[in-house]
GROMACS .gro file of C-alpha atoms in nm:
model
  475
    1MET     CA    1  -0.504   2.509   2.198
    2LYS     CA    2  -0.580   2.240   1.954
    3LEU     CA    3  -0.431   1.910   1.928
    4VAL     CA    4  -0.363   1.727   1.601
    5TRP     CA    5  -0.309   1.358   1.603
    6LEU     CA    6  -0.091   1.260   1.329
    7ARG     CA    7  -0.103   0.906   1.228
    8ARG     CA    8  -0.095   0.795   0.836
    9ASP     CA    9  -0.089   1.171   0.741
   10LEU     CA   10   0.275   1.253   0.811
   11ARG     CA   11   0.307   1.608   0.629
   12ALA     CA   12   0.266   1.980   0.707
   13VAL     CA   13   0.127   2.045   0.350
   14ASP     CA   14  -0.191   1.963   0.231
   15ASN     CA   15  -0.287   1.815   0.588
   16THR     CA   16  -0.691   1.880   0.629
   17ALA     CA   17  -0.678   1.823   1.020
   18LEU     CA   18  -0.391   2.024   1.061
   19ASN     CA   19  -0.505   2.301   0.843
   20SER     CA   20  -0.828   2.306   1.015
   21ALA     CA   21  -0.647   2.341   1.358
   22ILE     CA   22  -0.432   2.656   1.228
   23GLU     CA   23  -0.738   2.850   1.083
   24SER     CA   24  -0.893   2.820   1.455
   25GLY     CA   25  -0.631   3.102   1.538
   26GLU     CA   26  -0.554   2.897   1.811
   27PRO     CA   27  -0.213   2.764   1.934
   28VAL     CA   28  -0.173   2.423   1.778
   29THR     CA   29   0.047   2.105   1.857
   30ALA     CA   30   0.102   1.791   1.718
   31VAL     CA   31   0.162   1.439   1.847
   32PHE     CA   32   0.238   1.126   1.697
   33ILE     CA   33   0.222   0.787   1.913
   34ALA     CA   34   0.391   0.472   1.799
   35THR     CA   35   0.198   0.129   1.886
   36PRO     CA   36   0.468  -0.126   1.827
   37GLU     CA   37   0.257  -0.434   1.955
   38GLN     CA   38  -0.038  -0.294   1.721
   39TRP     CA   39   0.214  -0.280   1.419
   40HIS     CA   40   0.335  -0.634   1.466
   41GLN     CA   41  -0.034  -0.760   1.449
   42HIS     CA   42  -0.060  -0.571   1.140
   43HIS     CA   43   0.281  -0.703   0.979
   44MET     CA   44   0.434  -0.342   0.943
   45ALA     CA   45   0.753  -0.384   0.728
   46PRO     CA   46   1.071  -0.289   0.916
   47ARG     CA   47   1.155  -0.062   0.610
   48GLN     CA   48   0.819   0.111   0.661
   49ALA     CA   49   0.894   0.154   1.032
   50ASP     CA   50   1.225   0.318   0.960
   51LEU     CA   51   1.081   0.546   0.686
   52ILE     CA   52   0.819   0.676   0.942
   53TYR     CA   53   1.095   0.711   1.196
   54ARG     CA   54   1.306   0.918   0.949
   55ARG     CA   55   1.005   1.135   0.825
   56LEU     CA   56   0.918   1.204   1.192
   57SER     CA   57   1.237   1.403   1.240
   58ALA     CA   58   1.192   1.555   0.886
   59LEU     CA   59   0.837   1.661   0.985
   60GLN     CA   60   0.931   1.790   1.321
   61GLN     CA   61   1.156   2.057   1.136
   62GLU     CA   62   0.871   2.149   0.915
   63LEU     CA   63   0.613   2.188   1.170
   64ARG     CA   64   0.883   2.372   1.368
   65ALA     CA   65   0.880   2.634   1.082
   66LEU     CA   66   0.520   2.688   1.132
   67ASN     CA   67   0.533   2.724   1.534
   68ILE     CA   68   0.388   2.384   1.596
   69PRO     CA   69   0.573   2.136   1.822
   70LEU     CA   70   0.571   1.776   1.742
   71LEU     CA   71   0.535   1.528   2.065
   72TYR     CA   72   0.590   1.167   2.059
   73LYS     CA   73   0.503   0.898   2.284
   74GLU     CA   74   0.532   0.499   2.229
   75VAL     CA   75   0.261   0.274   2.409
   76SER     CA   76   0.191  -0.109   2.296
   77ASP     CA   77  -0.139  -0.092   2.110
   78PHE     CA   78  -0.426   0.118   1.972
   79GLU     CA   79  -0.635   0.088   2.300
   80GLN     CA   80  -0.342   0.236   2.497
   81SER     CA   81  -0.283   0.502   2.224
   82ALA     CA   82  -0.668   0.606   2.267
   83ASN     CA   83  -0.567   0.629   2.625
   84SER     CA   84  -0.293   0.832   2.602
   85ILE     CA   85  -0.425   1.091   2.348
   86VAL     CA   86  -0.648   1.172   2.652
   87GLU     CA   87  -0.363   1.204   2.891
   88ILE     CA   88  -0.167   1.425   2.644
   89ALA     CA   89  -0.470   1.652   2.551
   90LYS     CA   90  -0.506   1.699   2.918
   91LEU     CA   91  -0.120   1.780   2.966
   92CYS     CA   92  -0.141   2.031   2.684
   93GLU     CA   93  -0.462   2.172   2.807
   94VAL     CA   94  -0.650   2.140   2.469
   95ASN     CA   95  -0.976   2.208   2.406
   96GLU     CA   96  -1.002   1.978   2.089
   97VAL     CA   97  -0.818   1.714   1.930
   98LEU     CA   98  -0.834   1.678   1.540
   99VAL     CA   99  -0.763   1.399   1.311
  100ASN     CA  100  -0.775   1.269   1.000
  101GLN     CA  101  -1.000   0.958   0.960
  102ASP     CA  102  -0.869   0.594   0.907
  103TYR     CA  103  -1.095   0.346   0.744
  104GLU     CA  104  -1.007   0.023   0.882
  105VAL     CA  105  -1.161  -0.167   1.151
  106ASN     CA  106  -0.897  -0.190   1.409
  107GLU     CA  107  -0.830   0.226   1.365
  108GLN     CA  108  -1.191   0.306   1.357
  109ALA     CA  109  -1.265   0.134   1.720
  110ARG     CA  110  -0.930   0.322   1.819
  111ASP     CA  111  -1.097   0.651   1.739
  112LYS     CA  112  -1.436   0.548   1.870
  113GLN     CA  113  -1.259   0.478   2.186
  114ALA     CA  114  -1.059   0.804   2.219
  115GLN     CA  115  -1.359   1.012   2.091
  116SER     CA  116  -1.547   0.888   2.400
  117ALA     CA  117  -1.306   0.908   2.641
  118LEU     CA  118  -1.217   1.287   2.541
  119ALA     CA  119  -1.588   1.348   2.571
  120GLN     CA  120  -1.572   1.259   2.920
  121GLN     CA  121  -1.304   1.528   3.018
  122GLY     CA  122  -1.499   1.758   2.822
  123ILE     CA  123  -1.252   1.791   2.533
  124GLY     CA  124  -1.372   1.793   2.176
  125TRP     CA  125  -1.314   1.558   1.876
  126GLN     CA  126  -1.311   1.642   1.490
  127SER     CA  127  -1.226   1.390   1.225
  128TYR     CA  128  -1.192   1.486   0.864
  129HIS     CA  129  -1.179   1.284   0.541
  130ASP     CA  130  -0.828   1.331   0.392
  131LYS     CA  131  -0.669   1.026   0.268
  132CYS     CA  132  -0.898   1.014  -0.059
  133ILE     CA  133  -0.962   1.290  -0.296
  134ILE     CA  134  -1.349   1.198  -0.298
  135PRO     CA  135  -1.436   1.100   0.084
  136ALA     CA  136  -1.454   0.752   0.132
  137GLY     CA  137  -1.781   0.597   0.157
  138SER     CA  138  -1.952   0.902  -0.030
  139LEU     CA  139  -1.964   0.752  -0.390
  140LEU     CA  140  -2.269   0.550  -0.456
  141ASN     CA  141  -2.449   0.439  -0.781
  142LYS     CA  142  -2.787   0.526  -0.897
  143GLN     CA  143  -2.954   0.271  -0.679
  144GLY     CA  144  -2.771   0.397  -0.359
  145GLN     CA  145  -2.542   0.114  -0.363
  146TYR     CA  146  -2.167   0.111  -0.341
  147PHE     CA  147  -1.944   0.017  -0.677
  148LYS     CA  148  -1.847  -0.332  -0.686
  149VAL     CA  149  -1.687  -0.293  -1.028
  150PHE     CA  150  -1.414  -0.059  -1.105
  151THR     CA  151  -1.486   0.109  -1.423
  152PRO     CA  152  -1.842   0.251  -1.338
  153PHE     CA  153  -1.660   0.377  -0.993
  154LYS     CA  154  -1.402   0.570  -1.178
  155LYS     CA  155  -1.637   0.706  -1.438
  156ALA     CA  156  -1.867   0.848  -1.124
  157TRP     CA  157  -1.523   0.947  -0.975
  158LEU     CA  158  -1.416   1.155  -1.233
  159ALA     CA  159  -1.783   1.337  -1.282
  160VAL     CA  160  -1.748   1.479  -0.937
  161ALA     CA  161  -1.363   1.522  -0.883
  162GLY     CA  162  -1.227   1.829  -0.933
  163VAL     CA  163  -0.899   1.969  -0.960
  164PRO     CA  164  -0.766   1.989  -0.603
  165ILE     CA  165  -0.592   2.335  -0.513
  166ILE     CA  166  -0.296   2.295  -0.289
  167SER     CA  167  -0.228   2.605  -0.068
  168ALA     CA  168   0.075   2.665   0.126
  169THR     CA  169   0.044   2.627   0.500
  170GLN     CA  170   0.021   2.899   0.727
  171SER     CA  171   0.206   2.936   1.074
  172ALA     CA  172   0.015   2.871   1.370
  173ALA     CA  173  -0.021   3.099   1.676
  174LYS     CA  174   0.257   3.059   1.916
  175ALA     CA  175   0.229   2.876   2.224
  176ALA     CA  176   0.502   2.749   2.497
  177LEU     CA  177   0.478   2.403   2.620
  178ALA     CA  178   0.412   2.335   2.999
  179LYS     CA  179   0.722   2.149   3.150
  180ALA     CA  180   0.507   1.821   3.186
  181VAL     CA  181   0.473   1.813   2.828
  182GLN     CA  182   0.844   1.906   2.717
  183PRO     CA  183   0.958   1.558   2.772
  184LEU     CA  184   0.733   1.428   2.492
  185VAL     CA  185   0.922   1.635   2.237
  186TRP     CA  186   1.009   1.422   1.946
  187ASN     CA  187   1.391   1.412   1.888
  188GLN     CA  188   1.634   1.222   1.658
  189GLN     CA  189   1.760   0.984   1.950
  190GLN     CA  190   1.416   0.923   2.023
  191LEU     CA  191   1.372   0.571   2.140
  192PHE     CA  192   1.158   0.376   1.868
  193SER     CA  193   1.152  -0.004   1.969
  194TYR     CA  194   0.988  -0.156   1.650
  195PRO     CA  195   1.228  -0.327   1.449
  196ARG     CA  196   1.376  -0.103   1.141
  197GLU     CA  197   1.558  -0.162   0.808
  198ASP     CA  198   1.744   0.060   0.602
  199SER     CA  199   1.513   0.285   0.428
  200SER     CA  200   1.741   0.556   0.307
  201GLY     CA  201   1.695   0.486  -0.059
  202TRP     CA  202   1.374   0.706   0.004
  203GLU     CA  203   1.422   1.085   0.088
  204VAL     CA  204   1.215   1.187   0.359
  205ASP     CA  205   1.199   1.577   0.354
  206PHE     CA  206   0.893   1.773   0.197
  207GLU     CA  207   1.132   1.929  -0.067
  208SER     CA  208   1.278   1.620  -0.194
  209ILE     CA  209   0.919   1.421  -0.222
  210ARG     CA  210   0.771   1.711  -0.378
  211SER     CA  211   1.059   1.729  -0.618
  212GLN     CA  212   1.018   1.363  -0.727
  213LEU     CA  213   0.653   1.420  -0.777
  214ARG     CA  214   0.733   1.718  -1.014
  215SER     CA  215   1.035   1.528  -1.208
  216PHE     CA  216   0.790   1.224  -1.255
  217CYS     CA  217   0.520   1.450  -1.396
  218GLN     CA  218   0.746   1.660  -1.594
  219GLU     CA  219   0.969   1.393  -1.730
  220ARG     CA  220   0.811   1.033  -1.719
  221MET     CA  221   0.428   1.086  -1.679
  222ASP     CA  222   0.333   1.138  -2.068
  223SER     CA  223   0.512   0.791  -2.132
  224TYR     CA  224   0.383   0.613  -1.829
  225HIS     CA  225   0.118   0.397  -2.025
  226GLU     CA  226   0.396   0.261  -2.233
  227GLN     CA  227   0.671   0.216  -1.984
  228ARG     CA  228   0.494   0.142  -1.638
  229ASP     CA  229   0.495  -0.252  -1.714
  230PHE     CA  230   0.846  -0.272  -1.788
  231PRO     CA  231   1.019  -0.371  -1.451
  232ALA     CA  232   1.416  -0.289  -1.618
  233ILE     CA  233   1.284   0.070  -1.698
  234ASP     CA  234   1.232   0.370  -1.472
  235GLY     CA  235   0.892   0.425  -1.589
  236THR     CA  236   0.686   0.452  -1.255
  237SER     CA  237   0.663   0.751  -1.002
  238SER     CA  238   0.798   0.520  -0.718
  239LEU     CA  239   0.584   0.770  -0.507
  240SER     CA  240   0.394   0.487  -0.354
  241PRO     CA  241   0.597   0.493   0.011
  242TYR     CA  242   0.530   0.833   0.050
  243LEU     CA  243   0.140   0.793  -0.013
  244ALA     CA  244   0.147   0.507   0.205
  245ILE     CA  245   0.261   0.714   0.543
  246GLY     CA  246   0.095   1.015   0.443
  247ALA     CA  247   0.416   1.213   0.363
  248LEU     CA  248   0.226   1.317   0.027
  249SER     CA  249  -0.152   1.303  -0.047
  250ALA     CA  250  -0.316   1.196  -0.344
  251ARG     CA  251  -0.424   1.572  -0.388
  252GLN     CA  252  -0.088   1.688  -0.447
  253CYS     CA  253  -0.030   1.406  -0.690
  254MET     CA  254  -0.355   1.510  -0.864
  255ALA     CA  255  -0.289   1.863  -0.853
  256ARG     CA  256   0.056   1.835  -1.019
  257LEU     CA  257  -0.070   1.609  -1.279
  258TYR     CA  258  -0.296   1.876  -1.409
  259ALA     CA  259  -0.017   2.150  -1.321
  260GLU     CA  260   0.204   1.987  -1.587
  261SER     CA  261  -0.036   1.877  -1.848
  262LYS     CA  262  -0.098   2.118  -2.128
  263MET     CA  263  -0.409   2.358  -2.108
  264GLY     CA  264  -0.569   2.097  -1.899
  265PHE     CA  265  -0.554   1.822  -2.141
  266LEU     CA  266  -0.460   1.509  -2.001
  267SER     CA  267  -0.203   1.276  -2.209
  268GLN     CA  268  -0.260   0.916  -2.232
  269GLY     CA  269   0.020   0.845  -1.985
  270ALA     CA  270  -0.160   1.118  -1.719
  271GLN     CA  271  -0.460   0.945  -1.767
  272THR     CA  272  -0.344   0.591  -1.685
  273TRP     CA  273  -0.156   0.743  -1.379
  274LEU     CA  274  -0.476   0.906  -1.255
  275SER     CA  275  -0.675   0.557  -1.314
  276GLU     CA  276  -0.388   0.426  -1.074
  277LEU     CA  277  -0.459   0.699  -0.809
  278ILE     CA  278  -0.830   0.613  -0.858
  279TRP     CA  279  -0.779   0.226  -0.813
  280ARG     CA  280  -0.615   0.325  -0.468
  281GLU     CA  281  -0.911   0.536  -0.386
  282PHE     CA  282  -1.157   0.214  -0.520
  283TYR     CA  283  -0.991  -0.001  -0.251
  284GLN     CA  284  -1.027   0.269   0.036
  285HIS     CA  285  -1.362   0.299  -0.035
  286LEU     CA  286  -1.437  -0.067  -0.019
  287LEU     CA  287  -1.299  -0.101   0.338
  288THR     CA  288  -1.586   0.142   0.462
  289PHE     CA  289  -1.865  -0.070   0.339
  290GLU     CA  290  -1.717  -0.441   0.398
  291PRO     CA  291  -1.525  -0.437   0.720
  292LYS     CA  292  -1.512  -0.808   0.639
  293LEU     CA  293  -1.234  -0.705   0.419
  294CYS     CA  294  -1.004  -0.632   0.737
  295LYS     CA  295  -1.096  -0.965   0.886
  296GLY     CA  296  -0.906  -1.196   0.646
  297LYS     CA  297  -1.255  -1.266   0.448
  298ASP     CA  298  -1.273  -1.313   0.088
  299PHE     CA  299  -1.487  -1.051  -0.096
  300LEU     CA  300  -1.659  -1.315  -0.302
  301TYR     CA  301  -1.866  -1.554  -0.083
  302TRP     CA  302  -1.749  -1.872  -0.291
  303GLY     CA  303  -1.400  -1.770  -0.196
  304ARG     CA  304  -1.448  -1.938   0.146
  305TYR     CA  305  -1.480  -2.278  -0.051
  306VAL     CA  306  -1.151  -2.263  -0.210
  307LYS     CA  307  -0.937  -2.583  -0.080
  308TRP     CA  308  -0.596  -2.387  -0.038
  309TRP     CA  309  -0.305  -2.633  -0.024
  310GLN     CA  310  -0.082  -2.628   0.290
  311GLU     CA  311   0.268  -2.630   0.115
  312HIS     CA  312   0.508  -2.474   0.351
  313ASP     CA  313   0.817  -2.572   0.169
  314HIS     CA  314   0.661  -2.413  -0.167
  315PHE     CA  315   0.556  -2.116   0.003
  316GLU     CA  316   0.913  -2.036   0.154
  317ARG     CA  317   1.095  -2.116  -0.168
  318TRP     CA  318   0.843  -1.825  -0.343
  319CYS     CA  319   0.926  -1.597  -0.044
  320GLN     CA  320   1.302  -1.636  -0.105
  321GLY     CA  321   1.277  -1.602  -0.480
  322GLU     CA  322   1.403  -1.984  -0.547
  323THR     CA  323   1.083  -2.116  -0.747
  324GLY     CA  324   1.288  -2.188  -1.059
  325TYR     CA  325   1.087  -1.923  -1.255
  326PRO     CA  326   1.321  -1.615  -1.330
  327ILE     CA  327   1.074  -1.347  -1.331
  328VAL     CA  328   0.904  -1.454  -1.023
  329ASP     CA  329   1.260  -1.510  -0.862
  330ALA     CA  330   1.376  -1.182  -0.942
  331ALA     CA  331   1.067  -0.985  -0.852
  332MET     CA  332   1.076  -1.169  -0.499
  333ARG     CA  333   1.446  -1.080  -0.448
  334GLN     CA  334   1.363  -0.736  -0.541
  335LEU     CA  335   1.110  -0.712  -0.250
  336ASN     CA  336   1.357  -0.896  -0.017
  337GLN     CA  337   1.635  -0.663  -0.074
  338THR     CA  338   1.484  -0.315  -0.112
  339GLY     CA  339   1.143  -0.362   0.042
  340TRP     CA  340   0.947  -0.248  -0.285
  341MET     CA  341   0.851  -0.416  -0.590
  342HIS     CA  342   0.729  -0.331  -0.961
  343ASN     CA  343   0.357  -0.336  -0.988
  344ARG     CA  344   0.357  -0.557  -1.279
  345LEU     CA  345   0.575  -0.799  -1.090
  346ARG     CA  346   0.309  -0.781  -0.786
  347MET     CA  347   0.072  -0.927  -1.017
  348ILE     CA  348   0.279  -1.207  -1.152
  349VAL     CA  349   0.410  -1.337  -0.817
  350ALA     CA  350   0.042  -1.328  -0.652
  351SER     CA  351  -0.071  -1.512  -0.957
  352PHE     CA  352   0.232  -1.775  -0.909
  353LEU     CA  353   0.144  -1.815  -0.558
  354THR     CA  354  -0.202  -1.848  -0.549
  355LYS     CA  355  -0.267  -2.033  -0.911
  356ASP     CA  356   0.066  -2.227  -0.959
  357LEU     CA  357   0.120  -2.305  -0.628
  358HIS     CA  358  -0.233  -2.322  -0.475
  359ILE     CA  359  -0.144  -2.152  -0.177
  360ASP     CA  360  -0.382  -1.897   0.009
  361TRP     CA  361  -0.347  -1.547  -0.095
  362ARG     CA  362  -0.370  -1.427   0.277
  363TRP     CA  363  -0.011  -1.582   0.323
  364GLY     CA  364   0.103  -1.333   0.024
  365GLU     CA  365  -0.080  -1.075   0.167
  366ARG     CA  366   0.086  -1.093   0.493
  367TYR     CA  367   0.424  -1.164   0.332
  368PHE     CA  368   0.409  -0.830   0.122
  369MET     CA  369   0.293  -0.646   0.445
  370SER     CA  370   0.582  -0.745   0.625
  371LYS     CA  371   0.828  -0.642   0.338
  372LEU     CA  372   0.684  -0.361   0.178
  373VAL     CA  373   0.797  -0.011   0.256
  374ASP     CA  374   0.493   0.113   0.062
  375GLY     CA  375   0.259  -0.119   0.277
  376ASP     CA  376  -0.109  -0.012   0.248
  377TYR     CA  377  -0.348  -0.230   0.381
  378ALA     CA  378  -0.650  -0.130   0.136
  379ALA     CA  379  -0.424  -0.155  -0.181
  380ASN     CA  380  -0.257  -0.467  -0.065
  381ASN     CA  381  -0.548  -0.634   0.012
  382GLY     CA  382  -0.772  -0.535  -0.306
  383GLY     CA  383  -0.450  -0.633  -0.535
  384TRP     CA  384  -0.438  -0.966  -0.376
  385GLN     CA  385  -0.789  -1.042  -0.401
  386TRP     CA  386  -0.761  -0.934  -0.761
  387CYS     CA  387  -0.518  -1.185  -0.831
  388ALA     CA  388  -0.671  -1.453  -0.632
  389SER     CA  389  -1.009  -1.387  -0.822
  390THR     CA  390  -1.182  -1.359  -0.493
  391GLY     CA  391  -1.209  -0.990  -0.468
  392CYS     CA  392  -1.398  -0.707  -0.601
  393ASP     CA  393  -1.365  -0.660  -0.946
  394GLY     CA  394  -1.083  -0.939  -0.931
  395GLN     CA  395  -0.973  -1.090  -1.256
  396PRO     CA  396  -1.156  -1.402  -1.392
  397TYR     CA  397  -1.044  -1.702  -1.216
  398PHE     CA  398  -0.975  -1.857  -1.535
  399ARG     CA  399  -0.721  -1.603  -1.614
  400ILE     CA  400  -0.368  -1.711  -1.508
  401PHE     CA  401  -0.048  -1.530  -1.588
  402ASN     CA  402   0.214  -1.763  -1.719
  403PRO     CA  403   0.512  -1.672  -1.564
  404ILE     CA  404   0.755  -1.745  -1.880
  405THR     CA  405   0.533  -1.546  -2.153
  406GLN     CA  406   0.488  -1.300  -1.852
  407GLY     CA  407   0.872  -1.254  -1.845
  408GLU     CA  408   0.908  -1.265  -2.233
  409LYS     CA  409   0.675  -1.000  -2.279
  410PHE     CA  410   0.780  -0.743  -2.001
  411ASP     CA  411   1.158  -0.828  -1.953
  412GLU     CA  412   1.233  -0.983  -2.311
  413SER     CA  413   1.605  -0.972  -2.289
  414GLY     CA  414   1.611  -1.054  -1.939
  415VAL     CA  415   1.779  -0.703  -1.800
  416PHE     CA  416   1.568  -0.739  -1.482
  417ILE     CA  417   1.631  -1.080  -1.442
  418ARG     CA  418   1.998  -1.087  -1.475
  419HIS     CA  419   2.021  -0.803  -1.219
  420TRP     CA  420   1.853  -0.969  -0.953
  421ILE     CA  421   1.979  -1.309  -1.032
  422PRO     CA  422   2.336  -1.301  -1.111
  423GLU     CA  423   2.387  -1.653  -1.150
  424LEU     CA  424   2.190  -1.631  -1.456
  425SER     CA  425   2.423  -1.369  -1.633
  426SER     CA  426   2.583  -1.634  -1.859
  427VAL     CA  427   2.239  -1.780  -1.993
  428PRO     CA  428   2.178  -1.676  -2.326
  429ASP     CA  429   1.855  -1.456  -2.401
  430LYS     CA  430   1.687  -1.719  -2.573
  431TYR     CA  431   1.666  -1.915  -2.247
  432ILE     CA  432   1.674  -1.666  -1.987
  433HIS     CA  433   1.300  -1.706  -1.898
  434ALA     CA  434   1.321  -2.098  -1.895
  435PRO     CA  435   1.687  -2.173  -1.820
  436TRP     CA  436   1.641  -2.550  -1.765
  437LEU     CA  437   1.574  -2.592  -2.144
  438TRP     CA  438   1.952  -2.438  -2.214
  439ALA     CA  439   2.201  -2.729  -2.274
  440GLY     CA  440   2.457  -2.523  -2.055
  441VAL     CA  441   2.220  -2.537  -1.732
  442ASN     CA  442   2.412  -2.780  -1.545
  443SER     CA  443   2.687  -2.483  -1.503
  444VAL     CA  444   2.426  -2.254  -1.325
  445LEU     CA  445   2.369  -2.274  -0.969
  446TYR     CA  446   1.987  -2.205  -1.002
  447PRO     CA  447   1.699  -2.434  -0.888
  448SER     CA  448   1.480  -2.644  -1.169
  449PRO     CA  449   1.107  -2.524  -1.117
  450ILE     CA  450   0.930  -2.626  -0.835
  451VAL     CA  451   0.617  -2.690  -1.055
  452ASP     CA  452   0.512  -2.725  -1.405
  453HIS     CA  453   0.288  -2.423  -1.500
  454LYS     CA  454   0.065  -2.615  -1.757
  455ALA     CA  455  -0.030  -2.898  -1.523
  456GLU     CA  456  -0.098  -2.670  -1.207
  457ARG     CA  457  -0.298  -2.418  -1.413
  458GLU     CA  458  -0.545  -2.744  -1.489
  459VAL     CA  459  -0.558  -2.818  -1.116
  460THR     CA  460  -0.631  -2.458  -1.042
  461LEU     CA  461  -0.947  -2.447  -1.314
  462ASP     CA  462  -1.058  -2.760  -1.126
  463MET     CA  463  -1.028  -2.606  -0.759
  464TYR     CA  464  -1.200  -2.267  -0.858
  465LYS     CA  465  -1.476  -2.462  -1.040
  466GLN     CA  466  -1.535  -2.677  -0.738
  467ALA     CA  467  -1.542  -2.390  -0.500
  468ARG     CA  468  -1.809  -2.196  -0.775
  469ASP     CA  469  -2.020  -2.537  -0.768
  470LYS     CA  470  -2.018  -2.556  -0.399
  471ASP     CA  471  -2.143  -2.207  -0.358
  472ILE     CA  472  -2.417  -2.258  -0.606
  473HIS     CA  473  -2.552  -2.564  -0.440
  474VAL     CA  474  -2.507  -2.388  -0.088
  475ALA     CA  475  -2.699  -2.087  -0.226
   0.00000   0.00000   0.00000
């Protein structure tokens, strides 16, 4: 018997480890091990925990149709999960455990421990590159080094990435579970001690997820490049929560993208969306070469010399959407109320935290992970370091988003702002992005700006210049 250990790959279709187990011709069992203490350490959002919980119930039905039972166990952390997989493998009398690789440091240590312990019991271990279309760590430049800039990475990626073929998953050989294993079978009343918040805004069954992918590719993909930056428009795919927990694979996205393209020709919108998938892979590849990214380190060495401010009150006001800058506050309220934030807004609020409030990007990174239903460590870390200008291929430190002009450009008439900040509903369009300039502002229960953007921009330029100069001096 084969045992498939599911982690961030909660799908029955296009799952490399699962398909390999089925192809062996032997009976297959799947298992998911929850690790609430580890999730707390990783700041997992309760909404994402709820999405995982709900997805497990749907996945059980999908696996059952393939003659594959889904087992469940809860332990505290990764170390205990590694021990538990050995116990479950022995109970199921399996000869091999199959997994899809995770690339973060703690996850790698977990798998190394599990593989060693299984080997002592004479049980095999097989891992697969499944999360990325191009195996993480396999793409190098002509000098044999990893790519530190996205554009050449993308060029090399496109040169080797073929269009994936997604095949239907075959049924596994039937097998009866031993009595000792039966209590581990997942059920909808299963205990799940990690805190959860409502994720019902996202469907969790395979057909609904696939339908959402198809609808986006058929109806909005071609205009994606024109509409993706405007938060009041439904111009994005909103598939990121499914990619984050592996309910959908990047290969499925790319295959559908080409399937809906005419004669294999990608429209500008399709090319832009494909670039976003490649960005996701770029950040995942970086983790395999730079483990320090999993340890709270700046990618660029000089980042350690930036003297971040310890303004806890300003940070709290940023978290609650009370900075006095409407586009920033509307974005943060969207995050707090839904667990999701539009990508353009993620850049705006990250720039504001690091370059208007001068607060350490790591504070924002942790807060995002604690709220995002689509929290993915590599993408979140990469995005925050990009905005803070301390990361790989980050925006230049002197490029600082102006929260007023960003709002004017991407939410001109304030439709998005008024939706999330109803107290600004009476503010005229002319003043919606700077309500403190409106003569009737005293009638509005909305805070004044906590900082002056123009002044803080100069402070940021000086901060970063000092950090870079110190790096040169130390070198």
